[in-house]
Amino acid sequence: MFLLIVSQLFKMLVILLVGIFCCRIGLVSTEGSRCISNLLLNIVNPCLIITVYQTDYDKTLVAGLLLSFAAALVSHFIAILISTAFIRKNSSAESGLERYAAVYSNCGFIGIPLIGSVLGSEGVFYLTAYMTVFNLLTWTHGLSLMKGNFRLRNLRDGLLSPMVLSTLLAMALFFIQFEIPGPLLDSMNYIADMNTPLAMMVAGFSVAHSNLKDICTNLSIYKVAALKLLVVPLAVLLFLSFLPLDSTVAYTTLIASACPTATTITMMSILYNKNHAYASEIFSFTTVLSILTIPVVISAAELLF
């Protein structure tokens, strides 16, 4: 597992560097980056989720999916406890944003290509549970961190997100065993195959637009990154090690929790008048650093699982 993770992360790093290069030479503008990100979120990822559910009904898969939902809920709860303990409310002007960064993972853009390459379609199948929990909590707990309050109507945004809707549709097709016609499914698979390169290009665009000097001199970013990339996933690993879970379910949950800060942090910081430059710096720093920390977490997992 360790060597597979390292190999895939290296490939993803190369694509990320290509994304940085494209921005630096002006090949991709800020608006272009936003368009590609929307394409990935609204078309490519939903196609991938629907295609991985196009498989024969299996009680083992259903049981694993239910366990994945439970594991995802607990792992997020662990992250919330840790962020609350180490990042005190009002300890800084951006304590809410920092807590958000420490809790919520880039389980879609980074998690899907990484888990898909290492654990295959079964891993992505279980990852949809983590992403569904992520979306629901992002628009409830995450929103309260950004706004300082929460209203039920805000939950609608989470429930109507492309990830949740495509997951619900994919589940429905799976349980009624509806097979998408071959030519259409092949077309969707072609689109789904764009997930890894587009996701890492988008990450590269964000890194290219960040101020490296500000990132390297801000000690708060190091604290947030340590919590997000090491403390939280290692705590989740300790929790998972005590459960009799299938290895694919366990590794899927662990890798998802070990991913860098979610891309939604930048969008939500802009939407709710937070420091979006700081949010972008956290996202960029954790994305690059995760290439080193995820193998560390996986090495620890191989000792415990």
Coordinates of N, CA, C and O in Angstrom, one line a residue, residues 32-112:
G32 N -10.3 31.1 -16.1 CA -10.2 29.8 -16.7 C -10.1 28.7 -15.6 O -10.7 27.6 -15.7
S33 N -9.3 29.0 -14.5 CA -9.2 28.1 -13.4 C -10.5 27.8 -12.8 O -10.9 26.7 -12.4
R34 N -11.3 28.9 -12.6 CA -12.7 28.7 -12.0 C -13.6 27.9 -12.9 O -14.3 27.0 -12.4
C35 N -13.5 28.1 -14.2 CA -14.3 27.3 -15.1 C -14.0 25.8 -15.1 O -14.8 24.9 -15.1
I36 N -12.7 25.5 -15.1 CA -12.2 24.1 -15.0 C -12.7 23.5 -13.7 O -13.1 22.3 -13.7
S37 N -12.6 24.2 -12.6 CA -13.0 23.7 -11.3 C -14.5 23.4 -11.3 O -14.9 22.4 -10.8
N38 N -15.3 24.3 -11.9 CA -16.7 24.0 -12.0 C -17.0 22.8 -12.9 O -18.0 22.0 -12.6
L39 N -16.3 22.7 -14.0 CA -16.5 21.5 -14.8 C -16.2 20.2 -14.1 O -16.9 19.2 -14.2
L40 N -15.1 20.2 -13.3 CA -14.8 19.1 -12.5 C -15.9 18.8 -11.4 O -16.3 17.6 -11.3
L41 N -16.3 19.8 -10.8 CA -17.3 19.6 -9.7 C -18.7 19.2 -10.2 O -19.3 18.3 -9.6
N42 N -19.1 19.8 -11.3 CA -20.5 19.6 -11.8 C -20.7 18.5 -12.8 O -21.8 18.1 -13.0
I43 N -19.6 18.1 -13.5 CA -19.7 17.1 -14.6 C -18.9 15.9 -14.3 O -19.4 14.8 -14.3
V44 N -17.6 16.1 -14.2 CA -16.6 15.0 -14.1 C -16.8 14.1 -12.9 O -17.0 12.9 -13.0
N45 N -16.8 14.8 -11.7 CA -17.0 14.0 -10.4 C -18.4 13.2 -10.4 O -18.4 12.1 -10.0
P46 N -19.5 13.9 -10.7 CA -20.7 13.1 -10.8 C -20.7 12.0 -11.7 O -21.3 10.9 -11.4
C47 N -20.1 12.1 -12.9 CA -20.0 11.0 -13.8 C -19.2 9.8 -13.2 O -19.6 8.7 -13.4
L48 N -18.1 10.2 -12.5 CA -17.3 9.1 -11.9 C -18.1 8.4 -10.8 O -18.1 7.2 -10.8
I49 N -18.9 9.1 -10.0 CA -19.6 8.5 -8.9 C -20.7 7.6 -9.5 O -20.9 6.4 -9.0
I50 N -21.4 8.0 -10.5 CA -22.4 7.2 -11.1 C -21.8 5.9 -11.8 O -22.4 4.8 -11.6
T51 N -20.7 6.0 -12.4 CA -20.1 4.9 -13.1 C -19.6 3.8 -12.1 O -19.7 2.6 -12.3
V52 N -19.1 4.2 -10.9 CA -18.6 3.2 -10.0 C -19.7 2.5 -9.3 O -19.5 1.4 -8.8
Y53 N -21.0 3.0 -9.3 CA -22.1 2.3 -8.8 C -22.7 1.4 -9.8 O -23.7 0.7 -9.5
Q54 N -22.2 1.4 -11.0 CA -22.7 0.5 -12.1 C -22.1 -0.9 -11.9 O -21.2 -1.3 -12.7
T55 N -22.5 -1.6 -10.9 CA -21.9 -2.9 -10.6 C -23.0 -3.8 -10.0 O -24.1 -3.3 -9.7
D56 N -22.8 -5.1 -10.1 CA -23.8 -6.0 -9.6 C -24.1 -5.8 -8.1 O -23.2 -5.5 -7.3
Y57 N -25.3 -6.0 -7.7 CA -25.7 -5.8 -6.3 C -25.0 -6.9 -5.5 O -24.9 -8.1 -5.8
D58 N -24.4 -6.5 -4.4 CA -23.7 -7.4 -3.5 C -23.9 -6.9 -2.0 O -23.7 -5.8 -1.7
K59 N -24.4 -7.9 -1.2 CA -24.6 -7.5 0.2 C -23.4 -7.1 0.9 O -23.5 -6.2 1.8
T60 N -22.2 -7.6 0.5 CA -21.0 -7.2 1.1 C -20.7 -5.7 0.8 O -20.3 -4.9 1.7
L61 N -21.0 -5.3 -0.4 CA -20.8 -3.8 -0.8 C -21.7 -2.9 0.0 O -21.3 -1.9 0.5
V62 N -23.0 -3.4 0.2 CA -23.9 -2.6 0.9 C -23.5 -2.5 2.4 O -23.6 -1.4 3.0
A63 N -23.1 -3.6 3.0 CA -22.7 -3.5 4.4 C -21.5 -2.6 4.5 O -21.4 -1.8 5.5
G64 N -20.5 -2.7 3.6 CA -19.4 -1.8 3.6 C -19.7 -0.4 3.5 O -19.1 0.5 4.1
L65 N -20.7 -0.1 2.7 CA -21.1 1.3 2.5 C -21.7 1.9 3.8 O -21.5 3.0 4.1
L66 N -22.6 1.1 4.4 CA -23.1 1.5 5.7 C -22.1 1.7 6.8 O -22.1 2.7 7.5
L67 N -21.1 0.8 6.8 CA -20.0 1.0 7.7 C -19.2 2.3 7.4 O -18.6 2.9 8.3
S68 N -19.1 2.5 6.1 CA -18.3 3.7 5.6 C -19.0 5.0 6.1 O -18.3 6.0 6.5
F69 N -20.3 5.0 6.1 CA -21.1 6.2 6.6 C -20.8 6.4 8.0 O -20.5 7.5 8.5
A70 N -20.8 5.3 8.8 CA -20.6 5.4 10.3 C -19.2 5.8 10.5 O -18.9 6.7 11.4
A71 N -18.2 5.3 9.8 CA -16.8 5.6 10.0 C -16.6 7.1 9.6 O -15.8 7.8 10.3
A72 N -17.2 7.5 8.6 CA -17.1 8.9 8.1 C -17.6 9.9 9.2 O -17.0 10.9 9.5
L73 N -18.8 9.6 9.8 CA -19.4 10.4 10.8 C -18.4 10.5 12.0 O -18.2 11.6 12.5
V74 N -17.9 9.4 12.5 CA -17.0 9.4 13.6 C -15.7 10.2 13.3 O -15.2 10.9 14.2
S75 N -15.2 9.9 12.1 CA -13.9 10.6 11.8 C -14.1 12.1 11.7 O -13.2 12.9 12.2
H76 N -15.2 12.6 11.2 CA -15.5 14.0 11.2 C -15.7 14.5 12.7 O -15.2 15.6 13.0
F77 N -16.3 13.7 13.5 CA -16.5 14.1 14.9 C -15.2 14.2 15.6 O -15.0 15.2 16.4
I78 N -14.3 13.3 15.3 CA -12.9 13.4 15.9 C -12.2 14.6 15.5 O -11.6 15.3 16.3
A79 N -12.3 15.0 14.2 CA -11.7 16.2 13.7 C -12.2 17.4 14.3 O -11.5 18.4 14.6
I80 N -13.6 17.5 14.5 CA -14.2 18.6 15.1 C -13.7 18.8 16.6 O -13.4 19.9 17.0
L81 N -13.6 17.7 17.3 CA -13.1 17.7 18.7 C -11.7 18.2 18.8 O -11.3 19.1 19.6
I82 N -10.8 17.7 17.9 CA -9.4 18.1 17.9 C -9.3 19.6 17.5 O -8.5 20.4 18.1
S83 N -10.0 20.0 16.5 CA -9.9 21.4 16.1 C -10.4 22.4 17.2 O -9.9 23.5 17.4
T84 N -11.5 22.0 17.9 CA -12.0 22.8 19.0 C -11.0 22.9 20.1 O -10.9 23.9 20.8
A85 N -10.3 21.8 20.4 CA -9.4 21.7 21.5 C -8.1 22.5 21.2 O -7.6 23.2 22.1
F86 N -7.6 22.5 20.0 CA -6.3 23.1 19.7 C -6.5 24.5 19.1 O -5.5 25.3 19.1
I87 N -7.6 24.8 18.6 CA -7.8 26.2 18.0 C -9.0 26.8 18.8 O -10.2 26.6 18.6
R88 N -8.6 27.6 19.8 CA -9.6 28.2 20.7 C -10.5 29.3 20.0 O -10.0 30.0 19.1
K89 N -11.7 29.3 20.3 CA -12.6 30.3 19.7 C -12.2 31.7 20.0 O -11.8 32.0 21.2
N90 N -12.1 32.5 19.0 CA -11.6 33.9 19.2 C -10.2 34.0 19.6 O -9.8 35.1 20.1
S91 N -9.4 33.0 19.4 CA -8.0 33.0 19.7 C -7.3 33.9 18.7 O -6.2 34.4 18.9
S92 N -7.9 34.0 17.5 CA -7.4 34.9 16.5 C -8.6 35.3 15.7 O -9.7 34.8 15.8
A93 N -8.4 36.3 14.8 CA -9.5 36.8 14.0 C -10.0 35.8 13.0 O -11.2 35.9 12.6
E94 N -9.2 34.8 12.7 CA -9.7 33.7 11.8 C -9.8 32.3 12.4 O -9.5 31.3 11.8
S95 N -10.1 32.3 13.7 CA -10.2 31.0 14.4 C -11.3 30.1 13.7 O -11.0 28.8 13.6
G96 N -12.4 30.6 13.3 CA -13.4 29.8 12.6 C -12.9 29.2 11.3 O -13.1 28.0 11.0
L97 N -12.2 30.0 10.6 CA -11.7 29.6 9.3 C -10.6 28.5 9.5 O -10.6 27.5 8.8
E98 N -9.8 28.7 10.5 CA -8.8 27.7 10.8 C -9.3 26.4 11.3 O -8.8 25.3 11.0
R99 N -10.4 26.4 12.1 CA -11.1 25.2 12.5 C -11.7 24.5 11.3 O -11.6 23.3 11.2
Y100 N -12.3 25.3 10.4 CA -12.8 24.7 9.2 C -11.7 24.0 8.4 O -11.9 22.8 7.9
A101 N -10.6 24.6 8.3 CA -9.4 24.0 7.5 C -8.9 22.7 8.1 O -8.5 21.8 7.4
A102 N -9.0 22.7 9.5 CA -8.5 21.5 10.2 C -9.4 20.3 10.1 O -9.0 19.1 10.3
V103 N -10.7 20.6 9.9 CA -11.7 19.5 9.9 C -12.0 18.9 8.5 O -12.0 17.7 8.3
Y104 N -12.2 19.8 7.5 CA -12.8 19.4 6.2 C -11.7 19.1 5.2 O -10.9 19.9 4.9
S105 N -11.8 17.9 4.6 CA -10.8 17.4 3.6 C -11.2 17.6 2.2 O -12.4 17.7 1.9
N106 N -10.2 17.6 1.4 CA -10.4 17.7 -0.1 C -10.6 16.3 -0.6 O -9.9 15.7 -1.4
C107 N -11.7 15.6 0.0 CA -12.0 14.2 -0.3 C -12.4 14.0 -1.7 O -12.4 12.9 -2.2
G108 N -12.9 15.0 -2.4 CA -13.3 14.9 -3.8 C -12.2 15.0 -4.8 O -11.8 14.1 -5.5
F109 N -11.6 16.2 -4.9 CA -10.6 16.5 -5.9 C -9.3 15.7 -5.7 O -8.7 15.2 -6.6
I110 N -8.9 15.5 -4.4 CA -7.7 14.7 -4.1 C -8.0 13.3 -3.8 O -7.4 12.3 -4.2
G111 N -9.1 13.1 -3.0 CA -9.4 11.7 -2.5 C -9.8 10.8 -3.6 O -9.4 9.6 -3.6
I112 N -10.7 11.3 -4.5 CA -11.2 10.4 -5.6 C -10.0 9.8 -6.5 O -9.9 8.6 -6.6

